[in-house]
Every structure is written in structure tokens, then in C-alpha cells.
XYZ file of N, CA and C in Angstrom:
384
model
N 18.421 14.102 18.036
C 17.117 13.417 17.566
C 18.217 12.972 16.280
N 18.352 10.623 16.615
C 19.546 9.859 16.010
C 19.166 9.863 13.703
N 20.180 9.601 13.259
C 19.204 10.138 11.410
C 18.436 8.911 11.686
N 18.664 7.332 12.370
C 16.704 6.458 12.765
C 15.926 6.545 13.422
N 16.325 7.113 14.467
C 15.281 8.393 15.116
C 14.397 8.836 14.032
N 14.635 9.398 13.485
C 14.027 10.781 12.531
C 13.470 10.325 11.527
N 14.092 8.890 10.636
C 13.432 8.132 10.123
C 12.562 7.570 10.367
N 12.233 6.589 11.687
C 11.585 6.306 12.469
C 10.001 6.705 12.453
N 10.297 8.682 13.207
C 10.007 9.078 13.096
C 8.364 9.513 12.342
N 9.613 9.963 10.529
C 9.233 10.969 9.214
C 8.648 9.197 8.278
N 8.278 7.772 9.120
C 7.649 7.216 8.667
C 5.897 7.173 9.222
N 6.684 7.497 10.979
C 5.565 7.112 11.384
C 4.356 8.277 11.096
N 4.372 9.171 11.242
C 4.323 10.406 10.113
C 3.206 10.506 8.761
N 4.178 9.894 7.798
C 3.442 8.975 6.794
C 2.231 8.217 7.218
N 2.776 7.128 7.722
C 1.649 6.928 7.983
C -0.193 6.933 8.923
N 0.767 7.394 9.416
C -0.137 7.902 10.067
C -0.662 9.549 8.979
N -0.467 10.222 7.816
C -0.934 11.212 7.212
C -1.834 10.283 6.163
N -1.785 8.875 5.650
C -2.467 7.949 4.413
C -3.604 7.299 5.077
N -3.563 7.525 6.225
C -4.674 6.565 7.441
C -5.949 7.282 7.094
N -5.075 8.861 7.302
C -6.504 9.625 7.461
C -6.030 10.469 7.152
N -6.448 10.526 5.593
C -6.191 11.549 4.245
C -5.403 12.863 4.877
N -5.107 13.435 5.460
C -3.930 14.255 5.466
C -3.875 14.705 4.774
N -3.886 14.831 3.166
C -3.690 15.070 1.850
C -2.125 16.191 1.988
N -2.421 16.994 2.923
C -1.274 18.499 3.313
C -0.013 17.691 3.500
N -0.268 16.833 5.065
C 0.840 16.481 5.603
C 1.011 15.996 4.842
N 1.433 15.270 3.703
C 1.852 14.228 3.622
C 2.945 15.198 2.374
N 2.083 16.166 1.360
C 2.617 17.151 1.228
C 3.769 17.292 1.409
N 3.526 18.207 3.343
C 4.929 19.197 4.094
C 6.158 17.612 4.184
N 5.805 16.312 4.057
C 7.134 15.407 4.013
C 7.710 15.460 2.904
N 7.260 16.079 1.855
C 8.219 15.841 0.400
C 8.754 17.120 -0.293
N 9.733 16.319 -1.103
C 10.783 17.322 -1.249
C 9.605 17.550 -2.597
N 9.442 18.434 -3.510
C 8.611 19.241 -4.348
C 9.175 18.264 -5.744
N 10.908 17.637 -5.684
C 11.278 16.874 -6.952
C 10.446 15.868 -6.409
N 10.364 15.203 -5.105
C 9.826 13.256 -4.905
C 8.986 13.585 -6.429
N 9.718 11.940 -6.345
C 9.067 10.820 -6.986
C 8.140 9.490 -7.249
N 7.168 8.574 -6.796
C 6.706 7.620 -6.706
C 6.452 7.130 -7.575
N 7.716 5.504 -7.748
C 6.753 4.357 -8.297
C 6.290 3.157 -7.751
N 5.389 2.898 -8.897
C 4.514 1.317 -8.373
C 5.063 0.284 -9.926
N 4.962 -0.689 -9.471
C 4.784 -1.615 -10.230
C 3.503 -1.959 -11.114
N 3.475 -2.747 -11.820
C 2.276 -3.030 -12.861
C 1.874 -2.809 -14.318
N 0.462 -2.914 -13.805
C -0.239 -2.194 -15.500
C -1.249 -1.989 -14.966
N -1.954 -0.353 -14.019
C -3.540 -0.118 -13.579
C -2.972 1.100 -13.408
N -4.604 1.525 -12.665
C -4.758 2.965 -12.929
C -3.027 4.372 -11.623
N -3.051 3.216 -11.142
C -1.843 3.204 -10.050
C 0.430 3.015 -10.432
N -0.133 2.391 -11.107
C 1.657 2.022 -11.705
C 2.309 2.977 -12.140
N 3.366 3.313 -12.287
C 4.060 3.975 -12.985
C 4.961 4.730 -12.020
N 5.776 5.602 -12.472
C 6.374 6.939 -11.650
C 5.527 7.835 -11.884
N 5.046 8.487 -10.227
C 4.540 9.612 -9.956
C 5.430 10.720 -10.648
N 5.496 11.966 -10.608
C 6.505 12.702 -10.502
C 6.345 14.511 -9.940
N 6.987 14.333 -9.020
C 6.968 16.189 -8.595
C 5.737 15.465 -7.067
N 6.013 16.107 -5.922
C 5.176 16.361 -4.701
C 3.559 16.464 -5.370
N 2.963 17.253 -5.600
C 1.758 17.315 -6.091
C 1.381 15.864 -6.369
N 2.303 14.810 -7.524
C 1.887 14.029 -8.170
C 1.924 12.646 -6.646
N 2.673 12.975 -5.914
C 2.874 12.065 -5.836
C 1.598 11.970 -4.490
N 1.042 13.286 -4.036
C -0.308 13.250 -3.250
C -1.317 13.186 -4.120
N -1.926 13.057 -4.565
C -2.673 13.298 -6.313
C -2.468 11.213 -5.772
N -1.465 11.172 -6.121
C -1.326 8.948 -6.273
C -1.733 8.591 -4.926
N -1.068 9.206 -3.471
C -1.560 8.490 -2.619
C -3.291 8.520 -2.385
N -3.338 10.262 -3.027
C -4.781 9.901 -2.606
C -6.045 9.274 -3.800
N -5.914 8.601 -4.676
C -6.380 8.074 -5.726
C -5.803 6.879 -5.839
N -5.225 5.962 -4.513
C -5.042 4.336 -3.916
C -6.105 4.389 -2.744
N -6.355 5.365 -2.112
C -7.356 6.253 -0.689
C -8.467 5.650 -1.425
N -9.036 6.779 -1.893
C -10.303 6.190 -2.493
C -10.545 5.023 -3.461
N -9.765 3.546 -3.148
C -10.325 2.558 -3.316
C -10.802 1.830 -1.863
N -10.329 3.197 -0.638
C -10.609 2.157 0.247
C -10.348 1.695 0.858
N -9.021 1.291 1.303
C -7.975 0.390 1.500
C -7.206 0.713 2.498
N -6.867 -0.357 3.662
C -7.469 -1.047 5.128
C -5.436 -0.396 4.088
N -4.739 0.236 5.245
C -3.468 0.483 5.590
C -3.359 0.233 6.646
N -2.079 -1.522 6.827
C -2.161 -2.219 8.337
C -0.449 -1.830 8.233
N 0.365 -1.011 8.989
C 0.914 -1.027 9.673
C 1.621 -2.254 9.796
N 2.906 -3.169 9.676
C 4.038 -4.075 9.987
C 4.494 -3.787 10.447
N 5.737 -2.932 9.911
C 7.037 -2.285 11.280
C 6.953 -0.909 10.245
N 7.592 -0.830 11.028
C 8.995 1.070 10.469
C 10.471 0.587 9.918
N 10.844 0.042 8.806
C 12.753 -0.056 8.644
C 13.070 1.320 8.611
N 14.652 1.581 9.343
C 14.813 2.161 9.339
C 16.891 1.677 9.261
N 17.008 2.292 7.788
C 18.766 2.504 7.423
C 19.227 2.898 8.105
N 20.688 3.409 7.936
C 21.430 4.573 8.186
C 20.250 5.638 7.639
N 19.901 5.568 6.445
C 20.053 7.172 5.806
C 18.355 7.423 5.051
N 17.747 6.040 5.146
C 15.909 5.692 4.414
C 15.766 4.948 5.199
N 14.309 4.981 4.979
C 13.199 4.381 5.754
C 12.300 3.227 4.803
N 11.175 2.596 5.759
C 10.054 2.042 5.003
C 9.143 1.686 5.560
N 8.468 1.585 4.914
C 7.004 0.586 5.992
C 6.801 -0.625 5.788
N 6.702 -0.869 6.390
C 6.284 -2.775 5.569
C 5.102 -2.833 6.478
N 3.403 -2.555 4.832
C 2.097 -2.982 4.870
C 1.266 -4.616 4.946
N 0.687 -3.961 5.254
C -0.925 -5.104 4.383
C -1.853 -4.449 4.651
N -1.562 -4.379 3.070
C -3.423 -3.705 2.184
C -4.311 -4.075 1.467
N -5.430 -4.362 1.944
C -7.305 -5.208 1.772
C -7.351 -4.015 1.654
N -8.584 -4.481 0.376
C -9.577 -3.866 0.063
C -10.644 -5.245 -0.392
N -12.033 -4.785 -0.476
C -12.498 -5.134 -0.847
C -13.436 -4.560 -2.365
N -14.243 -5.546 -3.174
C -15.306 -3.691 -3.754
C -16.089 -5.290 -4.388
N -17.526 -4.835 -4.783
C -17.903 -6.154 -4.973
C -17.651 -7.302 -6.180
N -16.384 -6.722 -7.338
C -16.143 -7.531 -8.496
C -14.453 -7.913 -7.645
N -14.031 -7.337 -6.912
C -12.544 -7.690 -6.397
C -12.062 -7.420 -5.317
N -10.939 -8.211 -4.479
C -10.300 -8.452 -3.342
C -8.653 -8.210 -3.428
N -7.855 -7.485 -2.454
C -7.342 -7.003 -2.441
C -6.177 -7.247 -1.496
N -5.184 -8.436 -0.992
C -4.753 -8.406 -0.534
C -3.519 -8.510 -0.618
N -3.218 -7.519 -0.448
C -0.919 -7.199 -0.582
C -0.296 -7.463 0.204
N 1.400 -7.614 0.371
C 1.519 -7.631 1.804
C 2.474 -6.738 1.015
N 3.582 -5.783 1.618
C 4.242 -4.647 0.243
C 5.826 -3.688 1.020
N 6.649 -3.264 0.205
C 7.105 -1.904 1.077
C 7.298 -1.114 0.664
N 6.988 -0.267 1.287
C 7.117 1.252 -0.046
C 8.362 1.389 0.708
N 9.089 1.991 0.343
C 11.204 2.379 0.745
C 11.060 3.688 -0.053
N 10.836 4.123 1.374
C 10.927 5.778 1.652
C 12.965 6.189 0.770
N 13.446 7.060 -0.081
C 14.810 7.625 0.388
C 13.842 9.019 1.030
N 14.995 9.291 2.003
C 14.694 10.581 2.756
C 16.346 11.694 2.053
N 16.675 12.501 1.965
C 16.575 13.709 1.865
C 16.110 15.042 2.682
N 18.115 15.625 3.480
C 17.908 16.077 4.321
C 16.298 16.677 5.643
N 15.748 15.433 5.535
C 14.753 15.549 6.524
C 13.566 15.142 5.889
N 13.326 14.973 4.704
C 12.554 14.068 3.588
C 12.085 13.675 3.604
N 10.565 12.974 2.527
C 11.360 12.432 1.104
C 11.649 12.450 -0.095
N 12.218 12.227 -0.594
C 13.066 12.223 -2.050
C 12.600 11.543 -2.745
N 12.006 10.296 -2.638
C 11.379 9.623 -3.843
C 11.441 8.230 -3.013
N 9.741 7.525 -3.284
C 9.994 5.830 -2.943
C 9.512 5.342 -4.051
N 9.287 4.402 -3.007
C 9.050 2.395 -3.995
C 8.879 1.449 -3.925
N 7.537 1.441 -3.695
C 6.723 0.670 -3.265
C 7.435 -1.135 -4.164
N 7.568 -2.139 -3.491
C 7.783 -3.579 -3.665
C 6.601 -4.297 -3.248
N 5.673 -4.976 -4.004
C 5.071 -5.862 -4.057
C 4.446 -7.320 -3.236
N 3.570 -7.474 -3.054
C 3.930 -9.077 -2.810
C 2.376 -10.398 -3.891
N 2.049 -9.255 -4.764
C 0.866 -9.936 -5.050
C 0.952 -8.764 -6.790
N 1.733 -8.719 -7.184
C 1.657 -7.647 -8.830
C 0.464 -7.202 -9.860
N 0.032 -9.010 -10.043
C -1.564 -9.307 -10.816
C -2.363 -9.029 -10.212
N -2.710 -8.925 -8.615
C -3.924 -9.341 -7.968
C -3.979 -7.492 -8.164
N -2.917 -6.911 -8.123
C -3.126 -5.166 -7.307
C -3.575 -4.501 -9.128
N -3.005 -5.493 -9.996
C -3.521 -5.474 -11.101
C -5.094 -5.617 -11.317
N -5.950 -6.156 -11.416
C -7.227 -7.075 -11.457
C -7.872 -5.707 -10.500
N -6.970 -5.097 -9.876
C -7.877 -4.688 -8.213
C -8.075 -2.903 -8.777
N -7.192 -2.591 -9.403
C -6.502 -0.434 -9.702
C -7.156 -0.929 -10.504
N -8.495 -0.881 -11.199
C -8.809 -0.606 -12.683
C -9.264 0.201 -12.795
């Protein structure tokens, strides 16, 4: 399997694990020293350091009832990114954001994740 095909397959597996709340599945895709950085100033912002913290971040995000609509999986020579449209609603807040979750890969696993958002103020208002 080519490197880009492997990256695309990893992206599909990551997204499927996220939408199905398969936390062990996400953990299996990560290096022990993986990180996940999110912008903003809210309960999910900053950098989660270590695979267990990355899984906890995914669990926390999912706990808000998000719909993780996959638009595209993008591959570079060595890495991959998920293009997503995330939506959710609470009685007092609505989330409607587009994002790119860029995954840097090492030896077939995720070494780091950085998320780029279309609406950081909306994210700050939703994740309280």
C-alpha cells in the first residue's frame, strides 16, 4: 500500500472511531507521545499531551453531542487531514463550524494533531 493510501485509510479509521465513540480504537492509532492542539479559550482548547490525554479530548468533544460530518480526507506525501463540518445544538448554544484536523504521521500512526477552525468565537461560546 502506498504512503498516501495508508494515510487515507488511517483518516477513515480515525473518523469512524470518533463517530462510533471507539476510544480504544482511537488510542490504537496514536503514538504514546501524541499531542492534539486546538485554538480558542474554552474547555477543549490548548494542547493535550500524550495518547491518553488525546483520547480524553476526543471523548470530551463527543460528549457535547457533535455530528462529525466528514467532507474530505486529504493526504500529503507523509501526513493526512480530515476536512469536517461539525454541528451540535444545546438549548442555549449552536455549533456550526468547518475545520481541518491535520494529523502528522510517524511510522503509520498519529504523532500529532492540530485543528484549524472556521469559527473560533463560536467554538468558545459552545464549549463552556
